[in-house]
Each structure stands twice: as structure tokens, then as C-alpha cells.
Amino acid sequence: ETGVTQTPRHLVMGMTNKKSLKCEQHLGHNAMYWYKQSAKKPLELMFVYSLEERVENNSVPSRFSPECPNSSHLFLHLHTLQPEDSALYLCASSQDEGGGAYEQYFGPGTRLTVT
Amino acid sequence: GQNIDQPTEMTATEGAIVQINCTYQTSGFNGLFWYQQHAGEAPTFLSYNVLDGLEEKGRFSSFLSRSKGYSYLLLKELQMKDSASYLCAVRDSDYKLSFGAGTTVTVRA
């Protein structure tokens, strides 16, 4: 247990569905992240929230929509996805204070399959 | 953009030593991290280097040479539970992490 939880752990959805992924961190951190992990490829940073404001949006298609209502919760809203969006979606959190070894703590991920 | 290279796979025997190399070319440098990820699980933090030299943490050590854009993770006295993927990640001047594709280490009895 890393102090970061994600639900659901597995999700199968059709291309016309709308679903949301949820992440919660119990570590008192002030920054949260969404990553996409595809087989044999590096983790791709999707979004970064610091102090509940989005500070990074890595050219992610608009069919992915993040939401950060407070410093402990992060959502990823999904709509009209494509089969190539099937991947493991990882949430992470860290304490960011402008320096130091503030490593990121990852959740277990949501395995998403788009049919 | 960032370019981080590490071998795809390595195999070693229980009790042996394995060294996983990572080379990087990034826009700015603010530290290098190593993470371990078991199949189906979250990546977990192993080590952090920001200055040149060796950091030792029990059976695991990590080395950094900033001038060469090079790091390695050394796993000693390998155990079966060390079979996992090892991810090299570099933090740039904007404090953003970029990851390599990971090295899958298989430990054989």
C-alpha cells in the first residue's frame, strides 16, 4: 500500500460510453498526476495538478478530461474513447516544495480496455 | 523533449549481481529516480540521485554521472522477489518526470 488508491481497478467500456476514473491520496501531498502506461512503452505524463490547479497538459486529446476538486482527489473523465486508449492509467502524488527528493507515490492503476 | 534509454530485458541467477544502465538526454536536469514495478502493481520508489556518485540502500545502489548523462542501478544478492520491471526517470528543470520504457529483470533459481 502506497497511500494512493484508484478505482476501479479494471474497466471495460465501449467507444460511446462515458466513465470516470478516481484517485485518492492519503499522504497529505499537494500535487497529483495522471500517467498512461502502454505495453513496452514509457510512462506518459498526461496531467499534473499542483495545489489543485492544472499546471501540465501534455497534448492529451480532449476525450480525456481531468478534474481535481481538492488536494486529495483526482478524477479522469473519459468519453468517446478509441481502442488505442486501452492501457494502464496510473495516478501519483507528491509533495512539491520547489526542490529536494520529493518522489512520486503511485496508485495501483486502472486497467482500461476500450472495445 | 527527453530521451531515456535502458535495456529491455535482463536475466540473472539468484544470489548474483545485476547492473541496469540508463542513459539520458534531457532539457535541464533536476535529479534521477529509479522505480521498481512488479507485474500488475504500482511503481515504487527505490532511489534518487542528484549529485555525481553512488547512493547505497541495502542491496540496491544507484550511481550517477551527470557529465556523461548516465546512471546505473545495481542489485546485489538477487532474490526471486527482485523479478520486476525497473524504471529510470529523469526530472527536468521544470520538475517534470520523464520515464524510460523499463528493464524487465528475471531472476532464475
Tab-separated table of N, CA, C and O in Angstrom, chain A residues 2 9 35 37 40-43 45 56 58 88 90 98-108, chain B residues 8-9 30 33 35 37 40-45 48 87 91 95-102 104:
chain	number	residue	atom	x	y	z
A	2	THR	N	0.635	2.138	-0.978
A	2	THR	CA	1.469	3.325	-1.083
A	2	THR	C	0.767	4.562	-0.555
A	2	THR	O	1.339	5.631	-0.548
A	9	ARG	N	-10.321	-0.836	-10.490
A	9	ARG	CA	-9.048	-1.441	-10.864
A	9	ARG	C	-9.070	-1.927	-12.309
A	9	ARG	O	-8.046	-1.944	-12.981
A	35	TYR	N	-0.871	9.383	-15.369
A	35	TYR	CA	0.034	8.812	-16.353
A	35	TYR	C	-0.707	7.731	-17.124
A	35	TYR	O	-1.583	7.055	-16.598
A	37	GLN	N	0.217	4.137	-19.125
A	37	GLN	CA	1.261	3.138	-19.322
A	37	GLN	C	0.771	2.087	-20.307
A	37	GLN	O	-0.120	1.306	-19.995
A	40	LYS	N	5.264	-2.089	-23.094
A	40	LYS	CA	6.592	-1.878	-23.667
A	40	LYS	C	6.899	-0.424	-23.987
A	40	LYS	O	7.835	-0.134	-24.731
A	41	LYS	N	6.102	0.501	-23.468
A	41	LYS	CA	6.351	1.922	-23.709
A	41	LYS	C	6.558	2.641	-22.385
A	41	LYS	O	6.090	2.188	-21.340
A	42	PRO	N	7.290	3.767	-22.417
A	42	PRO	CA	7.487	4.512	-21.171
A	42	PRO	C	6.178	5.074	-20.630
A	42	PRO	O	5.240	5.316	-21.396
A	43	LEU	N	6.154	5.299	-19.340
A	43	LEU	CA	5.023	6.017	-18.752
A	43	LEU	C	4.911	7.377	-19.421
A	43	LEU	O	5.897	8.090	-19.567
A	45	LEU	N	3.313	11.065	-19.159
A	45	LEU	CA	2.640	12.016	-18.289
A	45	LEU	C	1.491	12.658	-19.045
A	45	LEU	O	1.667	13.156	-20.163
A	56	GLU	N	0.000	21.220	-16.014
A	56	GLU	CA	0.574	20.499	-17.144
A	56	GLU	C	-0.538	19.787	-17.876
A	56	GLU	O	-1.395	19.158	-17.272
A	58	ASN	N	-0.230	17.524	-21.276
A	58	ASN	CA	0.748	17.097	-22.271
A	58	ASN	C	0.113	16.719	-23.608
A	58	ASN	O	0.213	15.584	-24.042
A	88	LEU	N	-2.934	0.963	-19.048
A	88	LEU	CA	-2.992	1.097	-17.591
A	88	LEU	C	-2.872	2.584	-17.268
A	88	LEU	O	-1.928	3.244	-17.706
A	90	LEU	N	-2.293	5.299	-14.454
A	90	LEU	CA	-1.718	5.395	-13.117
A	90	LEU	C	-1.873	6.808	-12.581
A	90	LEU	O	-1.639	7.786	-13.284
A	98	GLY	N	9.444	22.909	-4.474
A	98	GLY	CA	10.473	23.600	-5.236
A	98	GLY	C	11.853	22.973	-5.187
A	98	GLY	O	12.823	23.591	-5.571
A	99	GLY	N	11.952	21.725	-4.725
A	99	GLY	CA	13.281	21.103	-4.721
A	99	GLY	C	13.333	19.873	-3.849
A	99	GLY	O	12.374	19.536	-3.176
A	100	GLY	N	14.419	19.207	-3.836
A	100	GLY	CA	14.571	18.035	-2.984
A	100	GLY	C	14.073	16.761	-3.623
A	100	GLY	O	13.492	16.777	-4.695
A	101	ALA	N	14.295	15.677	-2.965
A	101	ALA	CA	13.954	14.347	-3.486
A	101	ALA	C	12.506	14.017	-3.196
A	101	ALA	O	12.194	13.092	-2.482
A	102	TYR	N	11.580	14.811	-3.743
A	102	TYR	CA	10.175	14.560	-3.475
A	102	TYR	C	9.650	13.566	-4.497
A	102	TYR	O	9.091	13.933	-5.519
A	103	GLU	N	9.847	12.290	-4.160
A	103	GLU	CA	9.459	11.241	-5.087
A	103	GLU	C	7.951	11.156	-5.195
A	103	GLU	O	7.203	11.578	-4.302
A	104	GLN	N	7.513	10.582	-6.323
A	104	GLN	CA	6.091	10.379	-6.542
A	104	GLN	C	5.668	9.005	-6.031
A	104	GLN	O	6.390	8.021	-6.178
A	105	TYR	N	4.504	8.966	-5.424
A	105	TYR	CA	3.907	7.730	-4.940
A	105	TYR	C	2.762	7.378	-5.883
A	105	TYR	O	1.880	8.204	-6.114
A	106	PHE	N	2.801	6.142	-6.377
A	106	PHE	CA	1.841	5.718	-7.390
A	106	PHE	C	0.726	4.860	-6.807
A	106	PHE	O	0.943	4.092	-5.864
A	107	GLY	N	-0.447	4.996	-7.390
A	107	GLY	CA	-1.535	4.067	-7.113
A	107	GLY	C	-1.377	2.806	-7.938
A	107	GLY	O	-0.490	2.736	-8.802
A	108	PRO	N	-2.247	1.802	-7.714
A	108	PRO	CA	-2.123	0.524	-8.406
A	108	PRO	C	-2.582	0.560	-9.855
A	108	PRO	O	-2.320	-0.376	-10.608
B	8	THR	N	15.937	-3.545	-22.489
B	8	THR	CA	14.563	-4.048	-22.381
B	8	THR	C	14.454	-5.173	-21.363
B	8	THR	O	13.513	-5.199	-20.562
B	9	GLU	N	15.410	-6.086	-21.401
B	9	GLU	CA	15.332	-7.264	-20.528
B	9	GLU	C	16.718	-7.655	-20.027
B	9	GLU	O	17.720	-7.451	-20.720
B	30	ASN	N	17.297	17.752	-12.974
B	30	ASN	CA	16.984	18.051	-11.577
B	30	ASN	C	16.833	16.773	-10.782
B	30	ASN	O	15.983	16.686	-9.886
B	33	PHE	N	15.638	9.271	-10.811
B	33	PHE	CA	14.950	8.341	-9.922
B	33	PHE	C	14.966	6.937	-10.522
B	33	PHE	O	14.919	6.765	-11.739
B	35	TYR	N	12.621	3.406	-10.068
B	35	TYR	CA	11.410	2.815	-9.508
B	35	TYR	C	11.399	1.321	-9.836
B	35	TYR	O	11.911	0.887	-10.868
B	37	GLN	N	8.701	-1.892	-10.423
B	37	GLN	CA	7.297	-2.187	-10.674
B	37	GLN	C	7.108	-3.682	-10.905
B	37	GLN	O	7.542	-4.233	-11.921
B	40	GLY	N	1.469	-5.928	-12.623
B	40	GLY	CA	0.133	-5.655	-12.095
B	40	GLY	C	0.097	-4.770	-10.864
B	40	GLY	O	-0.966	-4.612	-10.244
B	41	GLU	N	1.247	-4.196	-10.505
B	41	GLU	CA	1.295	-3.368	-9.301
B	41	GLU	C	1.790	-1.956	-9.618
B	41	GLU	O	2.225	-1.664	-10.727
B	42	ALA	N	1.718	-1.085	-8.613
B	42	ALA	CA	2.169	0.289	-8.772
B	42	ALA	C	3.696	0.358	-8.758
B	42	ALA	O	4.345	-0.424	-8.065
B	43	PRO	N	4.285	1.298	-9.505
B	43	PRO	CA	5.726	1.550	-9.349
B	43	PRO	C	6.013	2.040	-7.937
B	43	PRO	O	5.245	2.841	-7.383
B	44	THR	N	7.107	1.568	-7.355
B	44	THR	CA	7.501	2.037	-6.028
B	44	THR	C	8.908	2.618	-6.089
B	44	THR	O	9.775	2.098	-6.792
B	45	PHE	N	9.120	3.682	-5.338
B	45	PHE	CA	10.374	4.426	-5.352
B	45	PHE	C	11.511	3.584	-4.768
B	45	PHE	O	11.369	2.961	-3.717
B	48	TYR	N	17.165	7.879	-5.472
B	48	TYR	CA	17.227	9.215	-6.059
B	48	TYR	C	18.679	9.673	-6.057
B	48	TYR	O	19.370	9.543	-5.041
B	87	LEU	N	12.352	1.022	-13.599
B	87	LEU	CA	12.126	2.215	-14.408
B	87	LEU	C	13.100	3.313	-14.014
B	87	LEU	O	13.210	3.659	-12.832
B	91	ARG	N	14.120	13.937	-13.860
B	91	ARG	CA	13.335	15.150	-13.605
B	91	ARG	C	14.042	16.331	-14.250
B	91	ARG	O	15.236	16.543	-14.022
B	95	TYR	N	10.804	20.363	-13.166
B	95	TYR	CA	10.415	19.360	-12.165
B	95	TYR	C	9.422	18.340	-12.721
B	95	TYR	O	8.655	17.747	-11.960
B	96	LYS	N	9.476	18.145	-14.053
B	96	LYS	CA	8.617	17.141	-14.665
B	96	LYS	C	9.412	15.856	-14.847
B	96	LYS	O	10.566	15.873	-15.262
B	97	LEU	N	8.790	14.701	-14.528
B	97	LEU	CA	9.455	13.403	-14.653
B	97	LEU	C	9.219	12.805	-16.024
B	97	LEU	O	8.072	12.755	-16.486
B	98	SER	N	10.289	12.312	-16.645
B	98	SER	CA	10.184	11.544	-17.879
B	98	SER	C	10.767	10.163	-17.615
B	98	SER	O	11.844	10.045	-17.028
B	99	PHE	N	10.061	9.136	-18.062
B	99	PHE	CA	10.442	7.763	-17.757
B	99	PHE	C	11.037	7.057	-18.965
B	99	PHE	O	10.637	7.302	-20.111
B	100	GLY	N	11.962	6.127	-18.706
B	100	GLY	CA	12.373	5.168	-19.712
B	100	GLY	C	11.313	4.084	-19.824
B	100	GLY	O	10.364	4.032	-19.027
B	101	ALA	N	11.479	3.200	-20.803
B	101	ALA	CA	10.481	2.161	-21.051
B	101	ALA	C	10.558	1.022	-20.034
B	101	ALA	O	9.666	0.180	-19.977
B	102	GLY	N	11.610	1.009	-19.212
B	102	GLY	CA	11.726	-0.009	-18.184
B	102	GLY	C	12.567	-1.197	-18.611
B	102	GLY	O	12.619	-1.544	-19.791
B	104	THR	N	12.984	-5.204	-17.724
B	104	THR	CA	12.402	-6.358	-17.040
B	104	THR	C	13.526	-7.285	-16.605
B	104	THR	O	14.270	-7.804	-17.432
